[in-house]
CSV table of C-alpha atoms and ligand atoms in Angstrom, one decimal:
chain,number,residue,atom,x,y,z
A,1,MET,CA,-0.6,2.0,8.4
A,2,LYS,CA,1.8,5.8,7.9
A,3,ILE,CA,5.1,5.7,8.1
A,4,PRO,CA,5.0,8.5,10.9
A,5,GLU,CA,3.0,6.5,13.5
A,6,LEU,CA,5.7,4.5,13.8
A,7,PHE,CA,8.1,6.7,15.6
A,8,LYS,CA,5.4,8.2,17.9
A,9,SER,CA,5.8,5.4,20.8
A,10,GLY,CA,9.6,6.3,21.3
A,11,LYS,CA,11.0,3.1,20.5
A,12,THR,CA,13.8,2.7,18.1
A,13,VAL,CA,11.7,2.0,14.7
A,14,PHE,CA,13.7,-1.0,12.9
A,15,SER,CA,12.8,-1.6,9.2
A,16,PHE,CA,14.6,-3.1,6.4
A,17,GLU,CA,14.9,-2.5,3.0
A,18,ILE,CA,14.9,-5.1,-0.1
A,19,PHE,CA,14.4,-5.0,-3.9
A,20,PRO,CA,11.9,-6.2,-6.8
A,21,PRO,CA,13.8,-9.4,-8.6
A,22,LYS,CA,15.6,-8.6,-11.9
A,23,LYS,CA,13.6,-9.1,-15.5
A,24,ASP,CA,15.6,-12.1,-16.2
A,25,GLY,CA,15.1,-13.9,-12.5
A,26,SER,CA,12.1,-15.0,-11.0
A,27,ILE,CA,8.9,-13.8,-8.8
A,28,ASP,CA,10.1,-16.5,-6.1
A,29,THR,CA,12.5,-15.6,-4.8
A,30,VAL,CA,10.4,-12.1,-3.6
A,31,TYR,CA,8.6,-14.7,-1.5
A,32,LYS,CA,11.8,-16.9,0.1
A,33,THR,CA,13.2,-12.9,1.0
A,34,LEU,CA,9.4,-12.1,2.1
A,35,ASP,CA,9.5,-15.1,4.3
A,36,GLY,CA,12.9,-15.6,5.2
A,37,LEU,CA,12.6,-11.1,6.6
A,38,SER,CA,8.6,-11.8,8.1
A,39,ASP,CA,9.0,-13.4,11.0
A,40,LEU,CA,11.8,-10.6,12.2
A,41,LYS,CA,8.9,-8.7,12.8
A,42,PRO,CA,10.2,-5.1,11.2
A,43,ASP,CA,8.2,-2.3,11.8
A,44,PHE,CA,8.0,-2.1,7.6
A,45,ILE,CA,10.1,-3.2,4.4
A,46,SER,CA,11.0,-1.1,1.8
A,47,VAL,CA,10.9,-1.4,-1.7
A,48,THR,CA,13.3,-0.2,-4.1
A,49,TYR,CA,12.7,1.6,-7.9
A,50,GLY,CA,14.9,0.5,-10.4
A,51,ALA,CA,14.4,1.6,-14.2
A,52,GLY,CA,16.0,-1.3,-15.7
A,53,GLY,CA,12.1,-2.9,-14.7
A,54,SER,CA,11.0,-5.6,-13.5
A,55,LEU,CA,9.3,-9.5,-13.4
A,56,PRO,CA,5.0,-8.7,-14.8
A,57,GLY,CA,3.3,-9.5,-11.7
A,58,ALA,CA,6.9,-8.6,-9.1
A,59,SER,CA,7.4,-4.5,-9.7
A,60,THR,CA,8.0,-2.3,-6.4
A,61,ARG,CA,4.6,-1.4,-6.0
A,62,GLU,CA,2.9,-5.1,-6.3
A,63,ILE,CA,5.7,-6.3,-3.8
A,64,ALA,CA,4.7,-3.4,-1.8
A,65,CYS,CA,0.8,-4.1,-1.8
A,66,ILE,CA,2.3,-8.3,-1.0
A,67,ILE,CA,4.4,-7.0,2.0
A,68,ARG,CA,1.3,-5.3,3.6
A,69,GLU,CA,-1.9,-8.0,2.7
A,70,LYS,CA,-0.2,-11.1,2.6
A,71,TYR,CA,2.7,-10.3,5.4
A,72,HIS,CA,0.7,-8.1,7.3
A,73,THR,CA,3.7,-5.7,7.6
A,74,THR,CA,3.7,-1.9,7.0
A,75,SER,CA,5.3,-1.5,3.1
A,76,ILE,CA,6.9,2.1,1.4
A,77,ALA,CA,7.5,2.0,-1.9
A,78,HIS,CA,10.3,3.8,-3.8
A,79,LEU,CA,9.9,6.4,-6.0
A,80,THR,CA,12.2,8.1,-8.6
A,81,CYS,CA,10.9,10.2,-11.3
A,82,VAL,CA,14.7,12.0,-12.7
A,83,ASN,CA,13.2,10.1,-15.6
A,84,SER,CA,9.6,11.0,-15.2
A,85,THR,CA,7.0,13.4,-16.7
A,86,LYS,CA,4.3,15.0,-15.0
A,87,ALA,CA,2.0,12.7,-16.3
A,88,ASP,CA,4.2,9.4,-16.0
A,89,ILE,CA,3.8,10.1,-12.0
A,90,ASP,CA,-0.5,11.6,-12.2
A,91,ARG,CA,-0.6,7.5,-13.8
A,92,ILE,CA,1.6,6.0,-10.5
A,93,ILE,CA,-0.2,8.1,-8.7
A,94,GLU,CA,-3.5,6.5,-9.9
A,95,GLU,CA,-2.3,3.0,-9.5
A,96,PHE,CA,-1.1,3.7,-5.8
A,97,LYS,CA,-4.3,4.5,-5.3
A,98,GLN,CA,-5.9,1.6,-6.5
A,99,SER,CA,-3.3,0.2,-5.1
A,100,GLY,CA,-3.9,1.4,-1.3
A,101,ILE,CA,-0.2,2.3,-1.2
A,102,GLU,CA,0.1,4.4,1.2
A,103,ASN,CA,4.2,5.2,2.5
A,104,VAL,CA,6.5,6.4,-0.9
A,105,LEU,CA,10.4,7.0,-0.8
A,106,ALA,CA,10.8,10.1,-2.7
A,107,LEU,CA,13.8,10.1,-4.8
A,108,ARG,CA,15.2,12.0,-7.5
A,109,GLY,CA,17.7,9.1,-8.6
A,110,ASP,CA,20.6,8.9,-9.7
A,111,ILE,CA,21.4,10.6,-13.4
A,112,THR,CA,21.8,8.7,-15.5
A,113,PRO,CA,25.4,9.3,-18.1
A,114,GLY,CA,23.8,10.0,-21.5
A,115,VAL,CA,20.4,10.0,-21.5
A,116,GLU,CA,18.6,13.7,-21.3
A,117,PRO,CA,17.3,13.7,-17.7
A,118,LYS,CA,13.3,14.2,-17.8
A,119,HIS,CA,12.6,18.2,-16.1
A,120,ASP,CA,8.7,18.1,-14.4
A,121,PHE,CA,10.3,16.8,-11.1
A,122,PRO,CA,14.3,18.0,-10.8
A,123,HIS,CA,14.6,17.8,-7.8
A,124,ALA,CA,12.9,14.9,-4.9
A,125,SER,CA,11.0,18.2,-3.3
A,126,ASP,CA,9.2,19.0,-6.4
A,127,LEU,CA,8.1,14.8,-6.4
A,128,ILE,CA,7.2,15.3,-2.9
A,129,ALA,CA,5.3,18.9,-3.6
A,130,TYR,CA,3.8,17.7,-6.6
A,131,MET,CA,2.3,14.1,-5.3
A,132,LYS,CA,1.4,16.1,-1.8
A,133,GLN,CA,-1.1,18.0,-3.6
A,134,HIS,CA,-2.6,15.1,-5.8
A,135,SER,CA,-2.8,12.0,-2.8
A,136,ASP,CA,-2.8,12.1,0.7
A,137,LEU,CA,0.4,9.3,1.0
A,138,SER,CA,2.7,9.8,3.7
A,139,PHE,CA,5.8,10.9,2.3
A,140,SER,CA,9.6,10.4,3.2
A,141,GLY,CA,12.8,10.9,1.4
A,142,ALA,CA,17.0,10.0,1.4
A,143,CYS,CA,19.2,12.2,3.3
A,144,TYR,CA,22.9,12.2,3.6
A,145,PRO,CA,25.2,11.6,6.5
A,146,GLU,CA,28.8,12.0,4.6
A,147,SER,CA,27.1,14.7,1.5
A,148,HIS,CA,25.1,13.8,-1.1
A,149,THR,CA,27.9,13.3,-3.6
A,150,GLU,CA,26.5,16.6,-6.1
A,151,SER,CA,26.8,18.6,-3.1
A,152,ARG,CA,29.7,20.8,-2.8
A,153,THR,CA,29.5,20.9,1.7
A,154,ILE,CA,27.3,19.2,3.7
A,155,ASP,CA,25.7,22.6,5.1
A,156,GLU,CA,24.8,23.0,1.2
A,157,ASP,CA,23.3,19.2,1.2
A,158,ILE,CA,21.5,19.9,5.1
A,159,ASP,CA,20.4,22.9,3.3
A,160,ASN,CA,18.2,21.6,0.2
A,161,LEU,CA,17.3,18.7,3.0
A,162,LYS,CA,15.5,20.6,4.4
A,163,ILE,CA,13.7,22.1,1.0
A,164,LYS,CA,12.3,18.4,0.9
A,165,VAL,CA,11.5,18.1,4.6
A,166,ASP,CA,9.0,21.2,4.6
A,167,ALA,CA,7.8,20.1,0.6
A,168,GLY,CA,6.4,17.7,2.8
A,169,ALA,CA,8.8,14.5,3.4
A,170,GLU,CA,7.6,13.4,7.3
A,171,HIS,CA,10.3,10.8,7.6
A,172,LEU,CA,13.9,10.1,6.3
A,173,ILE,CA,16.2,7.5,5.7
A,174,SER,CA,19.7,7.6,5.4
A,175,GLN,CA,22.5,6.3,2.5
A,176,LEU,CA,24.8,3.9,4.6
A,177,PHE,CA,27.7,4.3,6.7
A,178,PHE,CA,30.3,3.2,8.4
A,179,ASP,CA,31.3,5.8,10.6
A,180,ASN,CA,28.6,6.7,13.5
A,181,SER,CA,30.4,9.3,13.8
A,182,ALA,CA,29.7,10.7,10.6
A,183,PHE,CA,26.1,10.1,11.5
A,184,TYR,CA,26.1,12.0,14.9
A,185,SER,CA,27.3,15.2,13.1
A,186,PHE,CA,25.1,14.9,10.1
A,187,LEU,CA,22.2,14.7,13.3
A,188,GLU,CA,23.3,17.7,14.8
A,189,LYS,CA,23.8,19.3,11.8
A,190,ALA,CA,20.2,19.1,10.5
A,191,ARG,CA,18.6,19.8,13.8
A,192,ALA,CA,20.2,22.8,14.6
A,193,LYS,CA,19.2,23.5,10.9
A,194,GLY,CA,15.6,22.8,12.2
A,195,ILE,CA,15.1,19.4,10.5
A,196,THR,CA,12.8,17.5,13.1
A,197,VAL,CA,11.3,15.0,11.5
A,198,PRO,CA,12.4,11.1,12.5
A,199,ILE,CA,16.2,10.2,10.8
A,200,GLU,CA,16.9,6.3,10.3
A,201,ALA,CA,20.5,5.4,10.5
A,202,GLY,CA,21.1,2.9,7.5
A,203,ILE,CA,23.3,0.0,7.6
A,204,MET,CA,24.3,-2.2,5.0
A,205,PRO,CA,26.1,-5.4,6.1
A,206,CYS,CA,29.4,-5.0,4.9
A,207,VAL,CA,29.2,-9.6,4.5
A,208,ASN,CA,31.6,-8.9,0.9
A,209,ALA,CA,34.6,-7.1,0.4
A,210,LYS,CA,33.8,-6.9,-3.5
A,211,GLN,CA,30.4,-5.3,-2.9
A,212,ILE,CA,31.3,-2.6,-1.0
A,213,GLN,CA,33.9,-1.3,-3.0
A,214,ARG,CA,31.3,-1.5,-5.4
A,215,MET,CA,29.0,1.3,-2.8
A,216,ILE,CA,32.3,3.3,-1.7
A,217,THR,CA,32.8,4.0,-5.1
A,218,LEU,CA,29.3,4.6,-5.8
A,219,CYS,CA,28.3,7.0,-2.3
A,220,GLY,CA,31.9,7.7,-0.9
A,221,ALA,CA,31.2,7.2,2.3
A,222,SER,CA,34.1,7.1,4.3
A,223,LEU,CA,36.7,3.7,5.6
A,224,PRO,CA,37.5,3.9,10.0
A,225,LEU,CA,40.0,2.0,10.1
A,226,LYS,CA,38.6,-0.7,12.2
A,227,PHE,CA,36.0,-1.4,9.5
A,228,THR,CA,39.5,-1.1,6.5
A,229,LYS,CA,41.3,-3.4,8.6
A,230,LEU,CA,38.3,-6.1,8.6
A,231,ILE,CA,38.5,-5.7,4.9
A,232,ALA,CA,42.7,-6.4,4.5
A,233,LYS,CA,41.9,-9.4,7.2
A,234,TYR,CA,39.3,-11.3,6.4
A,235,GLY,CA,38.3,-10.4,2.7
A,236,ASP,CA,39.3,-12.9,1.1
A,237,ASN,CA,37.9,-15.5,3.2
A,238,PRO,CA,34.0,-14.8,2.8
A,239,GLU,CA,32.9,-17.2,5.4
A,240,ALA,CA,35.3,-15.0,7.8
A,241,MET,CA,33.8,-12.1,6.4
A,242,ARG,CA,30.6,-12.6,6.5
A,243,ASP,CA,30.7,-13.1,9.9
A,244,ALA,CA,32.7,-10.0,10.6
A,245,GLY,CA,30.5,-7.9,8.3
A,246,ILE,CA,27.6,-9.2,10.2
A,247,ALA,CA,29.3,-8.1,14.0
A,248,TYR,CA,30.9,-4.9,12.8
A,249,ALA,CA,27.2,-4.1,12.0
A,250,ALA,CA,25.5,-5.3,14.7
A,251,ASP,CA,28.3,-2.8,17.1
A,252,GLN,CA,26.9,0.3,15.0
A,253,ILE,CA,23.7,-0.9,15.4
A,254,ILE,CA,24.1,-1.5,19.1
A,255,ASP,CA,25.2,2.1,19.6
A,256,LEU,CA,22.9,3.7,17.2
A,257,ALA,CA,20.3,2.6,20.0
A,258,ALA,CA,22.1,3.6,22.7
A,259,ASN,CA,22.5,7.3,21.4
A,260,GLY,CA,19.3,7.2,21.1
A,261,VAL,CA,18.5,7.2,16.7
A,262,ASP,CA,14.4,7.3,15.6
A,263,GLY,CA,15.6,4.1,13.3
A,264,ILE,CA,17.8,2.1,11.8
A,265,HIS,CA,16.7,0.8,8.3
A,266,LEU,CA,19.0,-2.6,7.2
A,267,TYR,CA,19.8,-2.5,3.9
A,268,THR,CA,19.6,-6.3,4.0
A,269,MET,CA,20.4,-6.8,-0.3
A,270,ASN,CA,17.1,-9.4,-0.3
A,271,ASN,CA,19.4,-12.2,2.8
A,272,PRO,CA,17.4,-13.0,5.4
A,273,TYR,CA,20.3,-15.1,6.5
A,274,ILE,CA,22.3,-11.9,7.4
A,275,ALA,CA,19.5,-10.1,8.6
A,276,ARG,CA,18.0,-13.0,11.0
A,277,LYS,CA,22.4,-13.1,12.9
A,278,ILE,CA,21.5,-9.0,12.6
A,279,SER,CA,18.4,-8.9,14.2
A,280,GLU,CA,18.6,-11.5,16.2
A,281,SER,CA,22.3,-9.8,18.4
A,282,VAL,CA,20.2,-6.7,18.7
A,283,SER,CA,16.8,-8.0,19.6
A,284,ASN,CA,17.0,-6.9,23.4
A,285,VAL,CA,18.9,-4.3,22.4
A,286,ILE,CA,16.3,-2.3,19.6
A,287,LYS,CA,13.1,-3.2,21.7
A,288,SER,CA,14.6,-1.8,25.1
B,1,FAD,P1,17.6,14.9,-4.4
B,1,FAD,O1,17.1,14.8,-2.8
B,1,FAD,O2,16.5,15.9,-5.3
B,1,FAD,O3,19.6,14.9,-3.6
B,1,FAD,C1,20.1,15.2,-5.2
B,1,FAD,C2,20.9,16.9,-5.3
B,1,FAD,O4,20.8,17.4,-5.4
B,1,FAD,C3,21.7,16.6,-4.5
B,1,FAD,O5,23.1,16.9,-3.6
B,1,FAD,C4,21.1,17.4,-2.8
B,1,FAD,O6,21.7,18.7,-2.4
B,1,FAD,C5,20.4,18.2,-4.4
B,1,FAD,N1,19.1,19.4,-4.0
B,1,FAD,C6,18.1,18.4,-3.3
B,1,FAD,N2,17.0,19.4,-3.6
B,1,FAD,C7,17.5,20.9,-3.7
B,1,FAD,C8,16.6,21.6,-3.9
B,1,FAD,N3,15.6,21.6,-3.7
B,1,FAD,N4,17.6,23.1,-5.3
B,1,FAD,C9,18.9,22.1,-5.5
B,1,FAD,N5,19.1,21.7,-4.7
B,1,FAD,C10,18.6,20.2,-4.4
B,1,FAD,N6,18.1,4.4,-6.2
B,1,FAD,C11,16.7,4.2,-7.1
B,1,FAD,O7,17.3,4.9,-7.9
B,1,FAD,N7,16.6,3.5,-6.5
B,1,FAD,C12,16.3,3.4,-5.1
B,1,FAD,O8,15.3,2.7,-4.8
B,1,FAD,C13,16.6,4.1,-4.2
B,1,FAD,N8,16.8,4.6,-2.5
B,1,FAD,C14,17.6,4.8,-2.0
B,1,FAD,C15,17.1,5.1,-1.0
B,1,FAD,C16,18.1,5.2,-0.3
B,1,FAD,C17,17.0,5.7,1.2
B,1,FAD,C18,18.7,6.3,-0.5
B,1,FAD,C19,19.8,7.3,0.3
B,1,FAD,C20,19.3,6.6,-1.9
B,1,FAD,C21,18.3,5.6,-2.3
B,1,FAD,N9,18.4,6.1,-3.7
B,1,FAD,C22,17.6,5.3,-4.9
B,1,FAD,C23,19.7,6.6,-4.6
B,1,FAD,C24,19.3,7.9,-5.0
B,1,FAD,O9,17.9,7.9,-6.4
B,1,FAD,C25,20.6,8.3,-5.2
B,1,FAD,O10,21.1,8.6,-4.2
B,1,FAD,C26,19.9,9.9,-6.5
B,1,FAD,O11,21.8,10.7,-6.1
B,1,FAD,C27,19.6,11.6,-5.0
B,1,FAD,O12,18.1,10.5,-5.0
B,1,FAD,P2,17.4,12.2,-4.1
B,1,FAD,O13,16.2,12.0,-3.8
B,1,FAD,O14,18.3,12.1,-3.0
B,1,FAD,O15,18.0,13.7,-4.8
């Protein structure tokens, strides 16, 4: 199924993100993750795309196929273009066609310091425009409630987001955030600028103080006082931090659903236990 179809019923879409096992990992870990996540009946599962490569038989594309064929769940394959030429993308389009991939989260990817990016696709919007001409895939894109770190202002970032939507992104998934008011403010601005496609809120459960410091440095999400107090009090107690992080994420989701967001995209970090705890505590809210 193509992702935009899922939003037609008007119910809050609930989706998960997973990542492929690393090169030195085991394929079994993918099955363990998917066994744990699939009976939570997400509307779709997205699979990230890493520059470092993956285990043979467990690429982003292959896992997206496993999700569809073995778990009967809609999937979306992430794809970055910063280090790709047109010839690379032509090959990937062909592989996607042969594998029956229907949905792609088209991304630029991060620019690696010291690595000269390829110049065929400077932005995700260029990738979407090109792939749209050469396939009938459905495209989603990333958006940033607190602005992408390379943009000077949120308004500039949303103007660029409009270019991505006009190029063919039919659905957007947001960067993680911990302050719902930042998401609502972004949503209002995006709608005012004529972005009408469904926008899912990206929620990352903070269950480990070190992990969260790393994420914040990478994406620049602001931390509400309520959240910093949790880390200060429970950061050194793994069980308490896990429980508090799960409760905080569930609380965010309930508030977002009550405010009528199009969907929630849960960054599962391949941890079915945490996804289950959160899903169970919001399931009636999401369904209603
Ligand atoms: P773009 O949309 O190209 O935006 C990058 C910057 O350029 C922004 O400042 C934007 O305002 C500006 N810009 C955009 N379009 C234009 C334009 N046409 N003209 C001028 N300026 C423009 N990374 C991975 O490596 N693998 C993944 O699987 C992955 N999954 C992700 C999933 C989500 C939901 C999100 C939010 C991010 C993900 N990322 C992933 C990270 C992402 O690759 C980085 O945030 C990257 O720096 C930007 O990618 P983008 O597609 O948003 O880029």
